[in-house]
Amino acid sequence: NNVTWIDSGEHLEKFLRAVVLSQAITLNHQPSVAQGKQLYQNWMNKGQKVPANLKNVVYHAGIRYGGQAEWDFAWKQYTETDVPSEKKKLLYALSLTTDSLRLDRYLYMTLDESKIRKGDTVAVVSYIAGNPAGRVLAWRFVKQNWNIFQNRYGVGAFDMNRLVTRITGMFSTQYDFEEIKEFFGRHLTGTGNRAVSQTLESIEMNIDWLTRNEKPVVEWLSNNNNNNNNNNNN
């Protein structure tokens, strides 16, 4: 309510607005979602331009909480714009859908250079891996197409190392750790062995953090949610 949806103010105020509204959209804050979706619909159906500093937020709301039509519209905008910064925003936004079929289709589009540039493939797969709905899909996709990625970028190349760390570093179970360790143990990664070691270390830290903190955090959230509900009822 304080930052509003009006793209005005000093630089830091605009930056704060984008951060706050982005988090509100991610957390499914209904008034924010509704406003973001409305601005997206106005852009899609009425041709009303989205304020420059709100593009990421509005694209996020439209794609995450929209359907196939919203996704297809954003893809069309991506194919038609020649502005690199706009292309990047749209590629990221397209990864934010929670629909697994759309995410799976988007992953395989990264292998078609007539659709997505080779230089953007790793970024798109990483974006999808950063989406909780796409994390496992991205990992399975990379495993299934590992040879294609190696032939495309070369063993131990920067893009391959980035692919390893970004696709696997957010996992947090012992099963994930063992699966990833076993997979890369069977596949030559060259200088990418360091990236594999780093990602395995990240997973171990995630496991350790959850072991120590998951229970108290869940209890705290549950207790405070109950307190808030009681206060609202009163």
Tab-separated table of C-alpha atoms in Angstrom:
chain	number	residue	atom	x	y	z
A	1	ASN	CA	0.000	0.000	0.000
A	2	ASN	CA	2.854	2.351	0.749
A	3	VAL	CA	4.914	1.857	-2.415
A	4	THR	CA	1.787	1.764	-4.697
A	5	TRP	CA	1.830	0.733	-8.383
A	6	ILE	CA	2.643	4.184	-9.753
A	7	ASP	CA	6.082	4.227	-11.432
A	8	SER	CA	7.328	7.470	-9.908
A	9	GLY	CA	9.787	8.824	-7.352
A	10	GLU	CA	13.556	8.729	-6.904
A	11	HIS	CA	15.706	5.836	-8.070
A	12	LEU	CA	15.759	4.057	-4.697
A	13	GLU	CA	12.009	4.413	-4.332
A	14	LYS	CA	11.483	2.805	-7.732
A	15	PHE	CA	13.893	0.035	-6.816
A	16	LEU	CA	12.107	-0.575	-3.503
A	17	ARG	CA	8.744	-0.690	-5.277
A	18	ALA	CA	9.973	-3.363	-7.676
A	19	VAL	CA	11.423	-5.478	-4.853
A	20	VAL	CA	8.358	-5.229	-2.600
A	21	LEU	CA	5.837	-5.944	-5.347
A	22	SER	CA	7.914	-8.806	-6.720
A	23	GLN	CA	7.953	-10.475	-3.316
A	24	ALA	CA	4.227	-9.857	-2.904
A	25	ILE	CA	3.573	-11.577	-6.241
A	26	THR	CA	5.822	-14.509	-5.340
A	27	LEU	CA	4.017	-14.952	-2.009
A	28	ASN	CA	0.597	-14.834	-3.698
A	29	HIS	CA	-0.532	-11.652	-1.953
A	30	GLN	CA	-3.943	-11.470	-3.566
A	31	PRO	CA	-4.366	-7.674	-3.985
A	32	SER	CA	-0.918	-7.482	-5.599
A	33	VAL	CA	-1.572	-10.490	-7.816
A	34	ALA	CA	-4.884	-9.009	-8.952
A	35	GLN	CA	-3.310	-5.661	-9.824
A	36	GLY	CA	-0.386	-7.278	-11.623
A	37	LYS	CA	-2.678	-9.529	-13.643
A	38	GLN	CA	-4.864	-6.569	-14.578
A	39	LEU	CA	-1.895	-4.589	-15.877
A	40	TYR	CA	-0.796	-7.641	-17.863
A	41	GLN	CA	-4.279	-8.014	-19.359
A	42	ASN	CA	-4.323	-4.326	-20.262
A	43	TRP	CA	-1.023	-4.823	-22.093
A	44	MET	CA	-2.119	-8.045	-23.796
A	45	ASN	CA	-5.654	-7.070	-24.799
A	46	LYS	CA	-5.597	-3.278	-24.986
A	47	GLY	CA	-2.017	-2.528	-25.967
A	48	GLN	CA	-1.414	-0.413	-22.868
A	49	LYS	CA	2.313	-0.152	-22.177
A	50	VAL	CA	3.626	-1.505	-18.878
A	51	PRO	CA	5.627	1.088	-16.873
A	52	ALA	CA	9.326	0.426	-17.400
A	53	ASN	CA	10.198	-0.244	-13.765
A	54	LEU	CA	7.196	-2.524	-13.250
A	55	LYS	CA	7.748	-4.803	-16.233
A	56	ASN	CA	9.365	-7.635	-14.280
A	57	VAL	CA	6.580	-7.549	-11.684
A	58	VAL	CA	3.728	-7.412	-14.192
A	59	TYR	CA	5.231	-10.090	-16.433
A	60	HIS	CA	5.685	-12.251	-13.339
A	61	ALA	CA	2.052	-11.896	-12.279
A	62	GLY	CA	0.706	-12.480	-15.783
A	63	ILE	CA	2.757	-15.618	-16.422
A	64	ARG	CA	2.706	-17.184	-12.957
A	65	TYR	CA	-1.024	-16.772	-12.393
A	66	GLY	CA	-2.156	-16.801	-16.013
A	67	GLY	CA	-2.746	-19.558	-18.525
A	68	GLN	CA	-1.534	-20.633	-21.941
A	69	ALA	CA	-2.761	-17.438	-23.622
A	70	GLU	CA	-0.660	-15.248	-21.317
A	71	TRP	CA	2.392	-17.452	-21.866
A	72	ASP	CA	1.971	-17.453	-25.639
A	73	PHE	CA	1.560	-13.687	-25.686
A	74	ALA	CA	4.837	-13.185	-23.798
A	75	TRP	CA	6.588	-15.608	-26.156
A	76	LYS	CA	5.281	-13.660	-29.142
A	77	GLN	CA	6.660	-10.457	-27.631
A	78	TYR	CA	10.019	-12.164	-27.166
A	79	THR	CA	10.182	-13.222	-30.804
A	80	GLU	CA	9.231	-9.766	-32.071
A	81	THR	CA	11.367	-7.450	-29.940
A	82	ASP	CA	14.910	-6.498	-30.919
A	83	VAL	CA	15.728	-4.961	-27.528
A	84	PRO	CA	18.181	-7.258	-25.661
A	85	SER	CA	17.083	-6.142	-22.184
A	86	GLU	CA	13.433	-6.802	-23.070
A	87	LYS	CA	14.291	-10.227	-24.459
A	88	LYS	CA	16.036	-11.084	-21.193
A	89	LYS	CA	13.047	-9.958	-19.097
A	90	LEU	CA	10.669	-12.049	-21.188
A	91	LEU	CA	12.873	-15.153	-21.180
A	92	TYR	CA	12.936	-14.981	-17.387
A	93	ALA	CA	9.216	-14.294	-17.054
A	94	LEU	CA	8.365	-17.276	-19.251
A	95	SER	CA	10.115	-19.539	-16.732
A	96	LEU	CA	7.812	-18.445	-13.892
A	97	THR	CA	4.744	-20.430	-14.871
A	98	THR	CA	3.768	-23.168	-12.419
A	99	ASP	CA	2.384	-25.382	-15.190
A	100	SER	CA	4.705	-28.381	-15.582
A	101	LEU	CA	3.729	-29.021	-19.213
A	102	ARG	CA	4.581	-25.451	-20.217
A	103	LEU	CA	7.869	-25.660	-18.323
A	104	ASP	CA	8.751	-28.971	-19.963
A	105	ARG	CA	7.969	-27.568	-23.402
A	106	TYR	CA	10.041	-24.470	-22.630
A	107	LEU	CA	13.009	-26.637	-21.631
A	108	TYR	CA	12.993	-28.461	-24.952
A	109	MET	CA	12.671	-25.176	-26.830
A	110	THR	CA	16.148	-24.334	-25.511
A	111	LEU	CA	17.597	-27.056	-27.739
A	112	ASP	CA	16.157	-25.403	-30.861
A	113	GLU	CA	18.449	-22.556	-31.890
A	114	SER	CA	15.760	-21.175	-34.194
A	115	LYS	CA	13.768	-20.412	-31.031
A	116	ILE	CA	16.351	-19.652	-28.336
A	117	ARG	CA	19.940	-18.615	-28.949
A	118	LYS	CA	22.637	-21.043	-27.857
A	119	GLY	CA	24.046	-18.301	-25.654
A	120	ASP	CA	20.761	-18.036	-23.747
A	121	THR	CA	20.112	-21.752	-23.254
A	122	VAL	CA	21.929	-22.154	-19.931
A	123	ALA	CA	20.266	-19.021	-18.555
A	124	VAL	CA	16.779	-20.275	-19.445
A	125	VAL	CA	17.374	-23.741	-17.988
A	126	SER	CA	18.745	-22.058	-14.856
A	127	TYR	CA	15.683	-19.812	-14.596
A	128	ILE	CA	13.427	-22.864	-14.750
A	129	ALA	CA	15.529	-24.660	-12.130
A	130	GLY	CA	15.088	-21.643	-9.866
A	131	ASN	CA	11.314	-22.082	-10.067
A	132	PRO	CA	10.253	-24.676	-7.441
A	133	ALA	CA	7.763	-26.063	-9.968
A	134	GLY	CA	10.566	-26.614	-12.482
A	135	ARG	CA	13.512	-27.699	-10.321
A	136	VAL	CA	13.168	-31.454	-10.810
A	137	LEU	CA	12.101	-31.007	-14.447
A	138	ALA	CA	15.258	-29.021	-15.194
A	139	TRP	CA	17.515	-31.581	-13.532
A	140	ARG	CA	15.917	-34.477	-15.436
A	141	PHE	CA	16.164	-32.491	-18.670
A	142	VAL	CA	19.866	-31.832	-18.159
A	143	LYS	CA	20.542	-35.490	-17.349
A	144	GLN	CA	18.676	-36.696	-20.425
A	145	ASN	CA	20.453	-34.235	-22.711
A	146	TRP	CA	23.880	-34.141	-21.083
A	147	ASN	CA	25.689	-35.268	-24.241
A	148	ILE	CA	23.977	-32.556	-26.265
A	149	PHE	CA	25.126	-29.907	-23.787
A	150	GLN	CA	28.659	-31.269	-23.767
A	151	ASN	CA	28.837	-31.276	-27.560
A	152	ARG	CA	27.379	-27.777	-27.706
A	153	TYR	CA	29.575	-26.091	-25.080
A	154	GLY	CA	32.532	-28.428	-24.487
A	155	VAL	CA	33.643	-30.311	-21.377
A	156	GLY	CA	34.560	-27.959	-18.550
A	157	ALA	CA	33.429	-24.827	-20.396
A	158	PHE	CA	32.122	-21.889	-18.384
A	159	ASP	CA	28.545	-22.520	-19.526
A	160	MET	CA	28.767	-26.181	-18.503
A	161	ASN	CA	30.094	-25.263	-15.066
A	162	ARG	CA	27.326	-22.707	-14.672
A	163	LEU	CA	24.777	-25.312	-15.726
A	164	VAL	CA	26.001	-27.751	-13.057
A	165	THR	CA	25.953	-25.286	-10.170
A	166	ARG	CA	22.682	-23.563	-11.016
A	167	ILE	CA	20.682	-26.694	-11.797
A	168	THR	CA	21.707	-28.781	-8.796
A	169	GLY	CA	22.829	-26.405	-6.041
A	170	MET	CA	19.341	-25.840	-4.626
A	171	PHE	CA	18.570	-29.472	-3.805
A	172	SER	CA	18.422	-30.371	-0.137
A	173	THR	CA	17.944	-34.095	0.514
A	174	GLN	CA	20.346	-36.981	0.908
A	175	TYR	CA	18.646	-38.718	-2.021
A	176	ASP	CA	19.392	-35.720	-4.251
A	177	PHE	CA	22.993	-35.672	-3.045
A	178	GLU	CA	23.550	-39.339	-3.841
A	179	GLU	CA	21.817	-39.116	-7.235
A	180	ILE	CA	23.837	-36.099	-8.349
A	181	LYS	CA	27.096	-37.560	-7.056
A	182	GLU	CA	26.414	-40.839	-8.867
A	183	PHE	CA	25.474	-39.112	-12.131
A	184	PHE	CA	28.576	-36.961	-12.341
A	185	GLY	CA	30.701	-39.884	-11.207
A	186	ARG	CA	29.700	-41.600	-14.457
A	187	HIS	CA	30.159	-38.586	-16.712
A	188	LEU	CA	33.418	-36.875	-17.481
A	189	THR	CA	33.252	-33.200	-16.540
A	190	GLY	CA	36.882	-32.178	-17.064
A	191	THR	CA	37.600	-28.914	-15.266
A	192	GLY	CA	33.907	-29.025	-14.326
A	193	ASN	CA	34.867	-31.371	-11.481
A	194	ARG	CA	35.320	-28.274	-9.336
A	195	ALA	CA	31.759	-27.146	-10.124
A	196	VAL	CA	30.495	-30.607	-9.175
A	197	SER	CA	32.388	-30.453	-5.867
A	198	GLN	CA	30.959	-27.010	-5.154
A	199	THR	CA	27.390	-28.067	-5.872
A	200	LEU	CA	27.711	-31.202	-3.722
A	201	GLU	CA	29.031	-29.020	-0.910
A	202	SER	CA	26.049	-26.663	-1.352
A	203	ILE	CA	23.618	-29.580	-1.114
A	204	GLU	CA	25.327	-30.836	2.058
A	205	MET	CA	24.995	-27.365	3.584
A	206	ASN	CA	21.311	-27.267	2.598
A	207	ILE	CA	20.759	-30.663	4.220
A	208	ASP	CA	22.559	-29.540	7.370
A	209	TRP	CA	20.587	-26.296	7.577
A	210	LEU	CA	17.263	-28.133	7.249
A	211	THR	CA	18.277	-30.740	9.813
A	212	ARG	CA	19.031	-28.027	12.365
A	213	ASN	CA	16.384	-25.457	11.525
A	214	GLU	CA	13.383	-26.912	9.708
A	215	LYS	CA	11.448	-27.988	12.796
A	216	PRO	CA	11.831	-24.744	14.829
A	217	VAL	CA	11.098	-22.593	11.757
A	218	VAL	CA	7.935	-24.539	10.919
A	219	GLU	CA	6.816	-24.358	14.563
A	220	TRP	CA	7.472	-20.613	14.699
A	221	LEU	CA	5.532	-19.988	11.489
A	222	SER	CA	2.666	-22.180	12.655
A	223	ASN	CA	2.459	-20.476	16.049
A	224	ASN	CA	2.588	-16.989	14.586
A	225	ASN	CA	0.009	-17.836	11.948
A	226	ASN	CA	-2.320	-19.071	14.682
A	227	ASN	CA	-1.704	-15.901	16.697
A	228	ASN	CA	-2.484	-13.737	13.670
A	229	ASN	CA	-5.683	-15.661	13.013
A	230	ASN	CA	-6.737	-15.225	16.623
A	231	ASN	CA	-6.033	-11.499	16.492
A	232	ASN	CA	-8.065	-11.194	13.283
A	233	ASN	CA	-10.951	-13.046	14.861
A	234	ASN	CA	-10.826	-10.769	17.879
